[in-house]
Amino acid sequence: MPFTELHIGIDDTDSPQEGCTTYVAALLIEELKQRGARFKDYPQLIRLNPNIPWKSRGNGAVCLRIMADARDLQHMLDAAIDLVKKLEAQPGSNPGIAVLKGSVPTPLEGFSKAALHEVLTINDARKVAIKNHVELLPDSERRGIIGALAAIGQTLLNTDYTYELLAYRIQEMRGKPRRVDPKSVVEMDKLTHPFTFNNIDYETGRILITPRGPDPVLFGIRGENPEILVKALSMLKVEEPIERWVIFRTNQGTDAHLAFPPKRIKQLKPYEAVTLEGVISKQPMVIPGGHVIASISDRTGEVDIAAYEPTGSFREVVKKLTPGDLVKVYGGVRPISTGKFTINLEKLVIVKVAELYVEKNPRCPRYGKRMKSEGKGKGFSCPKCKYRDPKAEKEKIPVQRELEEGKVYLPPPRAQRHLTKPLQRYGREKTRWTGPMIEKWYYPP
Ligand code: ATP
């Protein structure tokens, strides 16, 4: 009997209070393995548009890509449906499963790309699913089908990608503080740098591998290859049982949501992830709460850009902008009132700094001291030797700008999106995945 390629996308099985779609995937992997499935690729954790207001946390969906004996397919799908049905009781979840047999069609890839930066509807997903022969389970009414479908379409074969090893807690520990020795995280970070990333936020000393909610994730280590993640895991001092762990291949840390042509300001739509190119048009100011707001304009309009308080030291960079600076800004479009938006900044590149001057009174040609003004248009005189020059003008002194042209400025790791490409990954991008997979990519075996 020939083997068939099967792609199972899952999303929205969780709520802010409970669960996590990657955990459902981890359970399903075990079920599928028991039923004889062969994994074609690592399970994939696909992050989608991070500005979607109805996400629980990081807008993540999962896709499992397997080869299975055609006779076993129905059993496998039943396992997936049963698992997701069990989770439906969770308040706030809206689970969706999408199943594709055979290779991924190009229009589905297009849908996935759009899901990275646009806001899509259940109806959009339904139409794409029908056209591309994707089955939606248990039915097609739930919002989760958007992410489930988008996860299938994002194959990560000819694009940049990273990995994350996610370890899960036993039931009794969920909701309690996570017991991972912070010193061991610091040590692991030192020994695996630059092949793991965002383990720690060095500005605050905050450990980033452990999330803070009641979900089943104990920790997640992000990195460039599966081997380094297994090594990093062995370096951690974990003081509570690990129920299971899985290595996911993912678009995290790749800027996938920002890799689209710049938009014009008049084209902005709420909750999109965008890149804008323009000129700073208003001096940055600090508003109550410590947020820094400036404005950018292009030929089509003007919009506010904001570095919010949680972005810490990034605000100091934004404060240094000045009208006339040519910049590229990257971020999410936040509606603040009808038709008015603010760009929530995630990244900033200075294309060209404006020349900035301070004006000072001219110096006395005899004593070298700065002279005094004689009144508007009346020139200057030296207070010491009384030398007078009615034609003298103020001296324009160029100000040394502290912003560097061409440099990428990012918020500190604790304030970065899952999709944000950390500085240490620049130059380390991958372009293709062909396998093979390591043998030990999940536990228990
Ligand atoms: P977690 O990170 O724990 O998996 P989450 O942040 O992914 O949680 P979900 O509960 O999955 O949050 O909610 C996100 C919802 O948004 C899903 O229903 C998903 O289908 C939907 N969604 C994802 N991308 C888009 C998009 N581009 N447009 C509209 N809806 C989207």
XYZ file of C-alpha atoms and ligand atoms in Angstrom:
476
model
C 0.000 0.000 0.000
C 1.549 3.385 -0.949
C 2.350 5.946 1.689
C 0.454 9.221 1.551
C 1.693 12.639 2.564
C -0.525 14.234 5.183
C -0.378 17.742 6.636
C -2.328 18.438 9.837
C -2.679 22.087 10.897
C -4.006 22.914 14.387
C -4.801 26.220 16.066
C -6.713 27.929 18.851
C -6.950 25.016 21.244
C -6.010 27.238 24.154
C -7.219 30.206 26.135
C -5.181 32.770 28.121
C -6.032 30.721 31.238
C -5.155 27.264 30.053
C -3.586 25.041 27.428
C -1.251 25.627 24.536
C -1.573 24.504 20.923
C 2.003 23.184 20.910
C 1.114 20.892 23.850
C -1.835 19.480 21.916
C 0.594 18.879 19.057
C 3.014 17.121 21.428
C 0.229 14.759 22.551
C -0.851 14.177 18.976
C 2.707 13.358 17.886
C 2.699 10.494 20.372
C -0.679 9.223 19.113
C 0.425 9.413 15.486
C 3.734 7.690 16.168
C 1.877 4.857 17.874
C -0.257 4.521 14.774
C 2.783 4.146 12.523
C 3.154 7.707 11.172
C 6.561 8.717 9.782
C 7.415 12.366 10.253
C 8.576 14.098 7.036
C 9.745 17.151 8.918
C 9.945 18.410 12.481
C 6.594 19.563 13.815
C 6.290 23.193 12.829
C 5.385 26.076 15.085
C 4.202 28.860 12.815
C 3.763 32.323 14.275
C 1.233 34.496 12.452
C 0.367 38.205 12.472
C 1.276 39.237 16.041
C -1.153 42.164 16.007
C -4.347 40.088 15.881
C -6.364 41.316 18.888
C -8.051 37.951 19.573
C -4.849 35.947 20.036
C -4.254 34.408 23.478
C -0.505 35.011 23.517
C 1.896 34.740 20.612
C -0.490 33.822 17.764
C 1.108 30.454 17.151
C -0.318 27.585 15.080
C 1.149 24.148 14.508
C 1.528 21.856 11.510
C 2.475 18.162 11.581
C 3.686 16.740 8.257
C 3.677 12.968 8.074
C 3.770 10.014 5.709
C 1.256 7.333 6.540
C -0.107 4.160 5.118
C -3.326 5.193 3.379
C -5.261 2.558 5.383
C -4.267 4.223 8.645
C -5.150 7.753 7.630
C -8.673 7.788 8.984
C -7.497 6.474 12.342
C -4.942 9.230 12.503
C -7.449 11.921 11.742
C -9.845 10.474 14.288
C -7.083 10.721 16.867
C -6.580 14.382 16.024
C -10.290 15.158 16.179
C -10.763 13.308 19.472
C -7.900 15.191 21.020
C -9.120 18.584 19.911
C -12.729 17.774 20.904
C -11.560 16.994 24.431
C -10.137 20.498 24.595
C -13.197 22.267 23.286
C -14.611 22.642 26.755
C -11.935 25.264 27.428
C -13.522 28.686 27.669
C -12.187 31.071 25.061
C -10.755 28.437 22.734
C -11.963 28.139 19.170
C -10.184 25.041 17.898
C -9.637 24.359 14.234
C -7.961 21.472 12.424
C -7.080 21.530 8.731
C -5.976 18.428 6.843
C -4.312 18.298 3.454
C -3.390 15.121 1.588
C -0.547 15.432 -0.933
C 1.817 18.328 -1.531
C 1.118 21.927 -0.511
C -0.459 23.935 -3.381
C 0.892 27.405 -4.186
C -2.356 29.319 -3.367
C -2.212 27.894 0.141
C 1.287 29.299 0.508
C -0.143 32.665 -0.547
C -2.831 32.456 2.153
C -0.144 31.724 4.759
C 1.945 34.675 3.681
C -1.084 36.943 4.017
C -1.777 35.508 7.510
C 1.631 36.742 8.600
C 0.764 40.381 8.162
C -2.914 40.859 7.311
C -6.184 40.226 9.131
C -8.100 37.375 7.519
C -11.625 36.085 8.023
C -13.067 32.615 8.606
C -14.703 33.015 5.218
C -11.330 33.680 3.524
C -10.043 30.459 5.083
C -13.096 28.464 4.071
C -12.813 29.568 0.428
C -9.097 28.743 0.224
C -9.701 25.375 1.875
C -12.415 24.396 -0.605
C -10.380 25.473 -3.641
C -7.307 23.595 -2.464
C -9.022 20.440 -1.213
C -8.185 20.991 2.432
C -10.543 19.329 4.865
C -11.619 21.404 7.877
C -12.413 19.479 11.046
C -14.481 19.095 13.143
C -16.315 21.784 11.134
C -15.465 25.044 9.397
C -17.126 27.545 11.738
C -14.335 28.085 14.204
C -11.755 30.833 14.021
C -8.949 28.345 14.598
C -9.237 27.213 10.970
C -7.457 30.420 9.864
C -4.285 29.568 11.755
C -4.616 25.823 11.078
C -4.735 26.441 7.339
C -1.983 29.063 7.419
C 0.290 26.659 9.309
C -0.056 24.067 6.539
C 0.792 26.636 3.858
C 3.966 27.842 5.600
C 6.285 24.965 4.699
C 9.553 26.672 5.782
C 11.351 24.838 2.987
C 12.820 27.751 1.003
C 13.029 30.402 3.624
C 14.761 31.273 6.883
C 13.804 29.242 9.970
C 14.906 28.438 13.523
C 14.097 25.760 16.099
C 12.531 25.727 19.553
C 12.712 22.920 22.074
C 9.570 23.128 24.180
C 9.440 21.228 27.466
C 6.130 20.657 29.270
C 5.185 20.353 32.929
C 3.341 17.561 34.665
C -0.285 18.350 35.501
C 0.311 18.834 39.266
C 2.860 21.591 38.676
C 0.797 23.746 36.311
C -0.001 27.157 37.746
C 2.919 26.960 40.222
C 6.225 28.859 39.862
C 8.569 27.182 37.380
C 11.604 25.548 38.940
C 14.468 26.057 36.551
C 17.717 27.244 38.151
C 18.415 30.734 36.694
C 22.187 30.296 37.112
C 22.097 27.238 34.884
C 20.248 29.299 32.246
C 22.979 31.962 32.359
C 25.645 29.280 32.001
C 23.774 27.575 29.150
C 23.397 30.918 27.407
C 27.137 31.608 27.624
C 28.103 28.169 26.364
C 25.654 27.997 23.467
C 25.836 31.620 22.234
C 25.335 32.583 19.379
C 23.536 29.376 18.405
C 20.726 29.828 20.908
C 18.954 33.154 21.343
C 16.715 35.150 23.673
C 17.430 32.987 26.719
C 17.904 36.014 28.955
C 17.128 39.711 28.847
C 20.440 41.163 29.975
C 19.010 44.673 30.478
C 16.872 43.418 33.377
C 18.413 40.005 34.092
C 15.046 38.401 33.356
C 15.074 34.722 32.332
C 13.125 34.436 29.077
C 13.037 30.690 28.491
C 10.344 30.208 31.140
C 6.946 31.732 30.370
C 4.955 33.238 33.205
C 1.394 32.036 32.652
C -0.440 28.943 33.890
C 0.088 27.078 30.591
C 1.781 23.655 30.400
C 5.061 25.005 28.962
C 7.943 24.642 31.422
C 10.495 26.308 29.169
C 11.388 26.871 25.534
C 14.948 27.098 24.210
C 15.286 28.807 20.816
C 18.200 28.188 18.502
C 19.744 27.626 15.112
C 19.835 23.820 15.016
C 18.313 20.864 16.871
C 21.652 19.562 18.144
C 22.444 22.751 20.060
C 18.990 22.652 21.673
C 19.494 19.122 22.966
C 22.884 20.196 24.304
C 21.363 23.298 25.914
C 18.681 21.151 27.547
C 21.337 18.957 29.138
C 22.950 22.059 30.662
C 19.832 23.244 32.488
C 19.239 22.450 36.124
C 15.534 21.657 36.145
C 14.080 21.109 39.599
C 10.690 19.688 38.627
C 9.696 16.740 36.421
C 9.577 17.228 32.646
C 6.499 15.479 31.305
C 7.642 15.594 27.677
C 9.561 17.751 25.223
C 9.487 18.312 21.461
C 11.701 20.175 19.010
C 9.706 22.370 16.629
C 10.948 23.950 13.394
C 9.623 27.471 13.321
C 9.534 30.899 11.687
C 10.339 32.532 15.058
C 13.237 34.966 15.030
C 13.094 35.445 11.241
C 11.140 38.723 10.741
C 8.806 36.745 8.427
C 5.939 39.121 9.272
C 7.941 42.172 8.186
C 9.445 40.766 4.967
C 6.989 42.508 2.686
C 7.326 45.624 0.516
C 6.875 48.904 2.405
C 3.358 50.301 2.559
C 2.195 53.851 1.963
C 0.700 55.559 4.999
C -2.674 56.002 3.329
C -2.884 52.217 2.726
C -2.649 51.308 6.424
C -5.286 48.987 7.818
C -5.902 48.131 11.491
C -3.853 45.325 13.045
C -1.558 44.766 10.071
C 2.177 44.159 10.415
C 3.870 46.774 8.226
C 7.060 48.412 7.050
C 6.953 52.138 6.307
C 9.596 54.381 4.762
C 9.387 58.062 5.469
C 10.690 61.154 7.155
C 10.314 61.960 10.826
C 7.850 64.819 10.885
C 7.381 65.566 14.585
C 9.899 65.805 17.396
C 9.552 62.743 19.679
C 7.913 63.398 23.024
C 7.468 61.397 26.191
C 3.874 61.017 27.309
C 2.525 59.912 30.729
C 3.396 56.273 31.310
C 6.838 56.766 29.786
C 5.815 56.006 26.197
C 7.694 57.845 23.430
C 5.664 59.124 20.491
C 6.944 60.678 17.250
C 5.457 60.960 13.740
C 6.530 59.837 10.310
C 5.283 61.104 6.970
C 5.490 60.013 3.347
C 3.920 61.503 0.226
C 0.524 60.054 1.190
C 0.137 61.086 4.821
C 1.427 61.188 8.362
C 1.128 58.688 11.213
C 2.302 58.485 14.817
C 4.917 55.932 15.780
C 5.233 54.735 19.370
C 7.859 53.044 21.486
C 5.871 51.954 24.515
C 7.228 51.819 28.049
C 7.903 48.032 28.059
C 10.403 48.522 25.222
C 12.859 49.951 27.792
C 16.089 51.275 26.326
C 14.659 51.253 22.778
C 12.798 54.422 23.774
C 16.126 56.225 24.174
C 16.829 55.558 20.488
C 13.424 56.830 19.424
C 13.902 59.950 21.571
C 17.012 60.788 19.520
C 15.073 61.034 16.254
C 14.586 64.472 14.855
C 12.404 65.949 12.096
C 14.025 65.319 8.715
C 15.533 61.911 9.603
C 14.836 59.383 6.861
C 13.828 56.082 8.459
C 12.300 52.677 7.916
C 9.932 51.711 10.686
C 8.508 48.251 11.297
C 5.573 47.407 13.510
C 1.893 46.824 14.053
C -0.928 49.190 13.084
C -2.916 50.039 16.207
C -6.227 51.832 15.731
C -6.614 54.530 18.376
C -9.787 56.226 17.138
C -11.814 56.132 13.944
C -9.414 56.246 11.026
C -6.452 57.202 13.229
C -3.582 54.815 13.777
C -0.353 54.518 15.719
C 2.470 52.253 14.605
C 3.574 50.136 17.551
C 7.319 50.042 16.808
C 9.105 46.680 16.682
C 12.190 47.733 14.754
C 13.789 50.868 13.388
C 16.419 51.433 10.707
C 17.957 54.863 10.196
C 18.378 55.428 6.460
C 19.796 58.971 6.622
C 20.103 61.266 9.584
C 19.115 64.891 9.103
C 21.871 67.476 9.549
C 21.301 69.206 12.828
C 22.871 72.476 13.972
C 22.967 74.609 17.069
C 23.322 78.339 16.586
C 25.818 80.260 18.681
C 26.867 83.913 18.727
C 30.008 84.585 16.627
C 33.376 84.859 18.335
C 35.269 88.128 18.775
C 38.106 88.134 16.170
C 40.491 89.629 18.766
C 39.733 87.727 22.015
C 37.999 84.604 20.645
C 35.175 85.002 23.175
C 31.529 84.754 22.078
C 30.085 88.211 21.409
C 26.782 89.687 22.574
C 23.849 90.431 20.288
C 23.149 94.119 19.680
C 19.526 93.347 18.943
C 17.765 91.747 16.017
C 19.566 92.550 12.708
C 22.018 94.865 14.480
C 25.000 92.607 14.654
C 27.210 91.621 17.611
C 29.744 93.247 19.926
C 32.494 91.974 22.174
C 31.725 92.644 25.874
C 35.458 92.803 26.637
C 37.066 94.954 23.916
C 33.858 96.572 22.619
C 34.651 95.456 19.067
C 31.442 95.746 17.026
C 30.434 93.978 13.826
C 26.973 95.050 12.557
C 27.102 92.422 9.790
C 28.125 89.414 11.914
C 25.728 86.482 11.965
C 25.135 83.579 14.285
C 27.463 80.631 13.789
C 25.850 77.290 12.826
C 27.604 74.440 14.574
C 26.826 70.890 13.368
C 25.582 68.566 16.092
C 27.122 65.123 16.257
C 24.136 62.755 15.790
C 24.174 59.678 17.957
C 22.082 57.569 15.581
C 23.944 55.391 13.120
C 22.884 55.230 9.474
C 22.063 51.700 8.276
C 21.965 50.296 11.807
C 19.064 48.121 12.943
C 17.625 49.185 16.311
C 15.462 46.722 18.241
C 13.722 46.674 21.616
C 15.480 44.473 24.213
C 14.738 40.717 24.003
C 12.029 40.819 26.706
C 9.966 43.180 24.517
C 10.543 41.451 21.183
C 7.840 39.568 19.306
C 8.366 35.833 18.750
C 8.834 36.622 15.057
C 11.362 39.427 15.557
C 14.809 38.584 14.195
C 17.252 39.164 17.083
C 20.407 41.104 16.259
C 22.623 38.043 16.703
C 20.765 36.278 13.861
C 21.669 38.909 11.239
C 24.013 37.161 8.802
C 23.002 33.760 10.156
C 19.831 33.376 8.065
C 19.150 30.049 6.373
C 17.578 29.712 2.960
C 16.643 26.067 2.601
C 15.709 22.997 4.645
C 16.287 19.542 3.247
C 16.628 17.457 6.415
C 17.516 14.933 7.656
C 15.992 15.053 11.132
C 17.942 14.109 14.221
C 16.809 10.856 15.800
C 15.956 12.211 19.233
C 13.682 15.158 18.548
C 11.061 14.333 21.180
C 10.780 12.766 24.602
C 9.576 10.291 25.825
C 10.743 8.134 22.938
P -0.669 30.378 21.738
O 0.495 31.243 21.415
O -0.663 29.908 23.137
O -0.830 29.238 20.755
P -2.274 32.178 20.389
O -1.737 33.504 20.753
O -1.825 31.455 19.205
O -2.010 31.232 21.591
P -4.956 31.588 19.646
O -5.787 31.184 20.811
O -4.448 30.543 18.751
O -3.796 32.471 20.248
O -5.773 32.679 18.837
C -5.368 33.238 17.626
C -6.555 33.215 16.675
O -6.314 34.127 15.602
C -6.774 31.836 16.043
O -8.154 31.586 16.020
C -6.255 32.007 14.617
O -6.910 31.158 13.703
C -6.535 33.461 14.371
N -5.609 34.083 13.407
C -4.324 33.816 13.208
N -3.800 34.603 12.256
C -4.795 35.385 11.814
C -4.893 36.394 10.824
N -3.838 36.780 10.117
N -6.087 36.982 10.639
C -7.152 36.621 11.392
N -7.141 35.683 12.339
C -5.960 35.061 12.562
